[in-house]
């Protein structure tokens, strides 16, 4: 397919919803798969929803997720800039463009001025509701002639411009994920195209922009599906070619309701804050609402680009499953080098007050081993401080099982053996740590579980945990001796 151009067109409401990120991801995958362009357009015609700094936030979240913007709004040296031949890409800067096309629709008879007051419209809606009808504009101002309308406008009356839909006409379009969709115009409302403040509505702006920006495929959430027939009719009225539509199923919570902010984390920032990696979040989100032909679940961005298929987009909502996200993310956590992990986890570590960058600079080997030691059990970065806890927590036997180990018959022999050997050593190197338990085995005569379990319980207060030789190295001689002394108080 030639010249594929897709866009992500969020409203700057302050944060990027993960459902929005998924829409952006699908657009991005489609663009890359077809060597096309991925545009970012800002839909800010609803000024009441505008939030300061929201555009920067959106771009930061997209960039973090690895979605490179080819055209439209982007950031350069910390500034929001616009790049491309179809600008401006921020709708509030395009008002004159919308006005031109609204005028064209008025002239061609596809739109009309409407002077109905809010009060009249409210009453109308109430009446319709009471009669059990779907609230819809009754078309009163369709009868106002152009001449009269111009006079009323000159007299300072407030007005909007509405789309004049044909009577009883089937409007059809193809949705690549859902097939042919047909709606009769009698089921539709004479949509407001331009509001009384001179701003276009979303419906007008989206059609004008998608056409002028050469958008070939519209990949967006299914909440826009009911609006699409209006858009399709607008394309026809303006004499433009209709793009291809692909509507995406919702991202749902476990109750199968739309994932909403009230229930907790929904923004990309929230998930980033919990220490999900962009690769993990994008990989998982791609699978909410789309599935590959085989059962593959771990996908790099390049693999997603190859495998993504709009025909395999689900028709019903996908449940956002945090456990599954954790599982996918843990895969990417394991792929990090120890240095990368340390670097990324540093903000969490410093916040928890465990150690500082300066500490790391003084003894990089120690912290590298620490990361290698804990890495396998992690789902996300925010778990790093807790996973390092065995080094910093005051030693305490917390687990029933550990207590049992220290009361076992072999415990005193093991602890004494450890004390003896450590007493003769200077600081323990990683290599020495690897051999220590074998030495204890020799002098205590205890081996296997009877050796390792009491040793672990004494050093960590726990029966599970990372590789014991790493723990020995990380704790160091003095701390181990301290802990062994304490462990003795638990002996039978
Ligand atoms: N501005 C709309 C939104 O916030 C975009 C809808 C569309 O992609 O057409 O979801």
JSON list of C-alpha atoms in Angstrom, two decimals, residues 94-112 161-163 193-194 200 203-205 207-213 234-235 237-240:
[
{"chain": "A", "resi": 94, "resn": "UNK", "atom": "CA", "xyz": [-6.83, 26.09, 12.28]},
{"chain": "A", "resi": 95, "resn": "UNK", "atom": "CA", "xyz": [-10.06, 27.98, 12.90]},
{"chain": "A", "resi": 96, "resn": "UNK", "atom": "CA", "xyz": [-9.98, 29.88, 9.60]},
{"chain": "A", "resi": 97, "resn": "UNK", "atom": "CA", "xyz": [-9.53, 26.60, 7.73]},
{"chain": "A", "resi": 98, "resn": "UNK", "atom": "CA", "xyz": [-12.65, 25.09, 9.33]},
{"chain": "A", "resi": 99, "resn": "UNK", "atom": "CA", "xyz": [-14.59, 28.27, 8.69]},
{"chain": "A", "resi": 100, "resn": "UNK", "atom": "CA", "xyz": [-13.78, 28.04, 4.99]},
{"chain": "A", "resi": 101, "resn": "UNK", "atom": "CA", "xyz": [-15.24, 24.54, 4.75]},
{"chain": "A", "resi": 102, "resn": "UNK", "atom": "CA", "xyz": [-18.23, 25.32, 6.93]},
{"chain": "A", "resi": 103, "resn": "UNK", "atom": "CA", "xyz": [-18.98, 28.18, 4.51]},
{"chain": "A", "resi": 104, "resn": "UNK", "atom": "CA", "xyz": [-18.62, 25.80, 1.60]},
{"chain": "A", "resi": 105, "resn": "UNK", "atom": "CA", "xyz": [-21.16, 23.45, 3.17]},
{"chain": "A", "resi": 106, "resn": "UNK", "atom": "CA", "xyz": [-23.55, 26.33, 3.82]},
{"chain": "A", "resi": 107, "resn": "UNK", "atom": "CA", "xyz": [-23.28, 27.42, 0.21]},
{"chain": "A", "resi": 108, "resn": "UNK", "atom": "CA", "xyz": [-23.77, 23.96, -1.21]},
{"chain": "A", "resi": 109, "resn": "UNK", "atom": "CA", "xyz": [-26.84, 23.45, 0.99]},
{"chain": "A", "resi": 110, "resn": "UNK", "atom": "CA", "xyz": [-25.28, 20.71, 3.11]},
{"chain": "A", "resi": 111, "resn": "UNK", "atom": "CA", "xyz": [-25.41, 22.83, 6.25]},
{"chain": "A", "resi": 112, "resn": "UNK", "atom": "CA", "xyz": [-27.64, 25.50, 7.77]},
{"chain": "A", "resi": 161, "resn": "UNK", "atom": "CA", "xyz": [-24.05, 25.73, 11.99]},
{"chain": "A", "resi": 162, "resn": "UNK", "atom": "CA", "xyz": [-25.60, 22.30, 11.59]},
{"chain": "A", "resi": 163, "resn": "UNK", "atom": "CA", "xyz": [-25.15, 19.49, 9.09]},
{"chain": "A", "resi": 193, "resn": "UNK", "atom": "CA", "xyz": [-20.48, 21.59, 12.90]},
{"chain": "A", "resi": 194, "resn": "UNK", "atom": "CA", "xyz": [-19.60, 25.01, 14.21]},
{"chain": "A", "resi": 200, "resn": "UNK", "atom": "CA", "xyz": [-15.69, 23.77, 15.02]},
{"chain": "A", "resi": 203, "resn": "UNK", "atom": "CA", "xyz": [-16.88, 16.14, 13.86]},
{"chain": "A", "resi": 204, "resn": "UNK", "atom": "CA", "xyz": [-16.18, 19.02, 11.51]},
{"chain": "A", "resi": 205, "resn": "UNK", "atom": "CA", "xyz": [-12.56, 19.43, 12.51]},
{"chain": "A", "resi": 207, "resn": "UNK", "atom": "CA", "xyz": [-13.01, 15.39, 8.76]},
{"chain": "A", "resi": 208, "resn": "UNK", "atom": "CA", "xyz": [-11.36, 18.55, 7.48]},
{"chain": "A", "resi": 209, "resn": "UNK", "atom": "CA", "xyz": [-8.06, 17.70, 9.11]},
{"chain": "A", "resi": 210, "resn": "UNK", "atom": "CA", "xyz": [-7.95, 14.06, 8.13]},
{"chain": "A", "resi": 211, "resn": "UNK", "atom": "CA", "xyz": [-8.61, 15.06, 4.53]},
{"chain": "A", "resi": 212, "resn": "UNK", "atom": "CA", "xyz": [-6.18, 17.97, 4.37]},
{"chain": "A", "resi": 213, "resn": "UNK", "atom": "CA", "xyz": [-3.51, 15.99, 6.17]},
{"chain": "A", "resi": 234, "resn": "UNK", "atom": "CA", "xyz": [-19.39, 15.07, 5.45]},
{"chain": "A", "resi": 235, "resn": "UNK", "atom": "CA", "xyz": [-16.71, 13.62, 3.17]},
{"chain": "A", "resi": 237, "resn": "UNK", "atom": "CA", "xyz": [-20.77, 16.65, 1.01]},
{"chain": "A", "resi": 238, "resn": "UNK", "atom": "CA", "xyz": [-17.31, 18.15, 0.65]},
{"chain": "A", "resi": 239, "resn": "UNK", "atom": "CA", "xyz": [-16.55, 15.98, -2.38]},
{"chain": "A", "resi": 240, "resn": "UNK", "atom": "CA", "xyz": [-13.70, 14.14, -0.71]}
]
